[in-house]
XYZ file of C-alpha atoms in Angstrom:
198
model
C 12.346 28.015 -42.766
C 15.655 27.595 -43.606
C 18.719 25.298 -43.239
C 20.411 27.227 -40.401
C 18.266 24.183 -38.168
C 19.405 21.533 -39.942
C 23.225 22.839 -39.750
C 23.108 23.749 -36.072
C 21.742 19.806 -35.427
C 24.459 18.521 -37.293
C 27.026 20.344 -34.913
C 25.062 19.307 -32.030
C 25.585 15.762 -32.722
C 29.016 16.746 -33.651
C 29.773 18.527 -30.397
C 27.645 15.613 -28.481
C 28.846 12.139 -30.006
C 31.838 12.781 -31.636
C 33.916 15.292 -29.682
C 34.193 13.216 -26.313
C 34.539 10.017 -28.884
C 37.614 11.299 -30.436
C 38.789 12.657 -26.813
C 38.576 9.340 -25.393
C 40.467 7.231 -28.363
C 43.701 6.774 -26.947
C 42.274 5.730 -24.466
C 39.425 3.469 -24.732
C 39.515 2.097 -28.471
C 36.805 -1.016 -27.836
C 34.838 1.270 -31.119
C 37.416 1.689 -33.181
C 39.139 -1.248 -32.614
C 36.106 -3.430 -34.211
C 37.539 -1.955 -37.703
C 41.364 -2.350 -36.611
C 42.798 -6.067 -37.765
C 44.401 -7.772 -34.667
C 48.399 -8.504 -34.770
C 47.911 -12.338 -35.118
C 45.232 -11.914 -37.759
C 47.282 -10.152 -40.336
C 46.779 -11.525 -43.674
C 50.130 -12.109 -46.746
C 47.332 -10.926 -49.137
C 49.213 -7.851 -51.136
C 47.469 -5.515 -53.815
C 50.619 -6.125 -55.870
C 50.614 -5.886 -59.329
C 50.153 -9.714 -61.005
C 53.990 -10.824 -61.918
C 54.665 -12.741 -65.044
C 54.855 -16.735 -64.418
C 58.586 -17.636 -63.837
C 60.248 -19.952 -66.355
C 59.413 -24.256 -65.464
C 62.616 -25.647 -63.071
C 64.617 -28.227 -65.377
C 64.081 -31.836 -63.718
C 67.546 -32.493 -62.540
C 67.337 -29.462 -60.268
C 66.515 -30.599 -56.844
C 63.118 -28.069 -55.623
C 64.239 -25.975 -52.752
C 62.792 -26.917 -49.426
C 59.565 -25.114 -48.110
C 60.123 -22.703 -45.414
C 56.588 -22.842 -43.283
C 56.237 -20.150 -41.190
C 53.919 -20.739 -38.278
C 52.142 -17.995 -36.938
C 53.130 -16.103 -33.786
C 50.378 -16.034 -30.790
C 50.972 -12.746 -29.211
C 48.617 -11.798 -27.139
C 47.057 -8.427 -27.677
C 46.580 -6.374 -24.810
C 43.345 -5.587 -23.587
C 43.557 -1.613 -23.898
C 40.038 -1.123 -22.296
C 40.063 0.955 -18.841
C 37.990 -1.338 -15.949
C 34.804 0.425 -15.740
C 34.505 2.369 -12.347
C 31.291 3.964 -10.440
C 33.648 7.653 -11.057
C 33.140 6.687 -14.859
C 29.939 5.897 -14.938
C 29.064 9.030 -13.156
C 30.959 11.482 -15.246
C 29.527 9.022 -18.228
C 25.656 10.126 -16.948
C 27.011 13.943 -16.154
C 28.212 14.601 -19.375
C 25.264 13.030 -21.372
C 23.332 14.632 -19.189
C 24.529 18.030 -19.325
C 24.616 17.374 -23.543
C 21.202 17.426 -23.819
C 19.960 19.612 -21.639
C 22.197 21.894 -23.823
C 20.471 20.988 -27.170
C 17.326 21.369 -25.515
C 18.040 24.940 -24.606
C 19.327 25.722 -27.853
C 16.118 24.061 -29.407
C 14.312 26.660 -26.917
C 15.929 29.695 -28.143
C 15.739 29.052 -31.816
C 12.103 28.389 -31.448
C 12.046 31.797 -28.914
C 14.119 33.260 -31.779
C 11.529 32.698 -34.907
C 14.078 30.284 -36.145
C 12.398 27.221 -35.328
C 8.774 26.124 -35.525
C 7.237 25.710 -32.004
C 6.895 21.733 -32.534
C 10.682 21.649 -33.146
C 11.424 21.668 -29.065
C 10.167 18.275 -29.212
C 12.771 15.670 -30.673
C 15.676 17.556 -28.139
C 13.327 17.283 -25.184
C 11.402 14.075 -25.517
C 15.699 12.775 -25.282
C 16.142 14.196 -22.129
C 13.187 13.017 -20.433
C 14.079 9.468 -21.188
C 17.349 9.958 -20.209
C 16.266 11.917 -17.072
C 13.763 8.816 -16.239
C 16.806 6.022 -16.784
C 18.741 8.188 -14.421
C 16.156 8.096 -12.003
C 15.934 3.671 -12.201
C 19.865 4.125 -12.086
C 19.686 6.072 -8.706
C 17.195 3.824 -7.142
C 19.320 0.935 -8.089
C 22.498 2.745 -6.840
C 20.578 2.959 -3.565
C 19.368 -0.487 -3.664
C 23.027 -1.901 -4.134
C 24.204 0.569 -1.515
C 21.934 -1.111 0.990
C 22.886 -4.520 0.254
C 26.273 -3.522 0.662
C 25.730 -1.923 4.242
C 23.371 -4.861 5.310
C 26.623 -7.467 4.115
C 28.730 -5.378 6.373
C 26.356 -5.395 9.189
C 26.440 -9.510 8.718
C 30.183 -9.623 8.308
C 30.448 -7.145 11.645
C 27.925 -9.560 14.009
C 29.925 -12.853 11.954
C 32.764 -11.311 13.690
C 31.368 -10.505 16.896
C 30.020 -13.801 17.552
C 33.222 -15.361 16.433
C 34.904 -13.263 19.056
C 31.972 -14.048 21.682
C 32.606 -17.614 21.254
C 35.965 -17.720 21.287
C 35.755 -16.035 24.758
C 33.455 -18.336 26.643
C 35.007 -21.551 25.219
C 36.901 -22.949 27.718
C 40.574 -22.613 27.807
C 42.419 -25.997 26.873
C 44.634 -27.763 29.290
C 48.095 -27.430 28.984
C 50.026 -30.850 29.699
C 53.560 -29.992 30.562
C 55.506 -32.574 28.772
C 59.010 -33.306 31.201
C 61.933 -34.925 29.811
C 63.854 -38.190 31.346
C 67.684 -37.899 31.389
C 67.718 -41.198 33.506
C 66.737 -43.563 30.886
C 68.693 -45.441 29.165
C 69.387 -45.566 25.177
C 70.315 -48.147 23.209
C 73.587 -47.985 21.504
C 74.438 -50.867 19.078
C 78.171 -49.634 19.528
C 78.403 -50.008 23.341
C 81.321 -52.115 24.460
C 79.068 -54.094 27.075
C 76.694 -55.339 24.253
C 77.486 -58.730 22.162
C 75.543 -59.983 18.852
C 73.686 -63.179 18.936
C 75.229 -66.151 19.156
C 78.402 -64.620 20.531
């Protein structure tokens, strides 16, 4: 047998893993940002050559104050993209659609002579996990979907009843508040009034 397998797995990987990996690094860089330091966690460490010692300050010479320079706490954007039900989905298609490729090219090369028969194996036995999550991933798809539907059927009959209440309560009476022009107002400035003991 020769290597031809072993090359041809190697680009599978390559074409599976690391292609859409290196598509999607502008864009979501949680992986490679693990090995990336942060802005705020920059270090003054240098791999400078070691400098000779400087000469020892005479003692009359007053030492130069210390400049401290606190660090700055920016805060580093969060670059990752939220993670939708359209990305999961085209997350599932493409994995999906990766390894159903490697397991047909697994079937030819063993259909070719290429491969051994027992070869088929580590490409397929892959797929049929991944085929088997997909089916717990539908069935809990579904499951949210009806929760969903039944809290909107709650929320719609909440509503309704609200409404149905609010009709058969009866209406408040309105007291019609009338203002008197004929009384009188005190006015401490009135000619006609006089303080105590006046």
């Amino acid at each position: 047998m020769s290597s031809a397998v072993l090359y041809l797995a190697i680009v599978a990987v390559w074409a599976i893993v690391l292609v859409p990996m290196w598509l999607r690094r502008d864009t979501d860089s949680s992986a490679v940002s693990r090995f990336r330091p942060r802005r705020g966690a920059e270090t003054d460490e240098v791999d400078a050559p070691e400098m000779p010692l400087a000469a020892p300050v005479p003692a009359d010479v007053p030492p130069a104050p210390e400049v401290v320079e606190e660090p700055l706490d920016v805060p580093v954007p969060e670059l990752r993209r939220p993670v939708t039900r359209a990305t999961v989905i085209a997350r599932r298609r493409r994995r999906t659609a990766g390894l159903s490729l490697l397991c047909l090219t697994s079937v030819v090369l063993t259909a070719a002579g290429v491969a051994p028969w027992w070869s088929i194996a580590p490409t397929v036995l892959p797929l049929a996990g991944h085929l088997a999550l997909l089916r717990v991933a539908v069935g809990m798809d579904a499951a949210r979907h009806r929760e969903y539907l039944a809290a909107r059927a709650r929320a719609r009959e909440a509503a309704a009843e609200a409404r149905r209440i609010a009709a058969e309560a009866p209406e408040a009476e309105i007291i019609e508040l009338v203002r008197h022009d004929e009384e009188e107002v005190f006015d401490q400035y009135a000619a006609d009034r006089r303080a105590v003991g006046e």
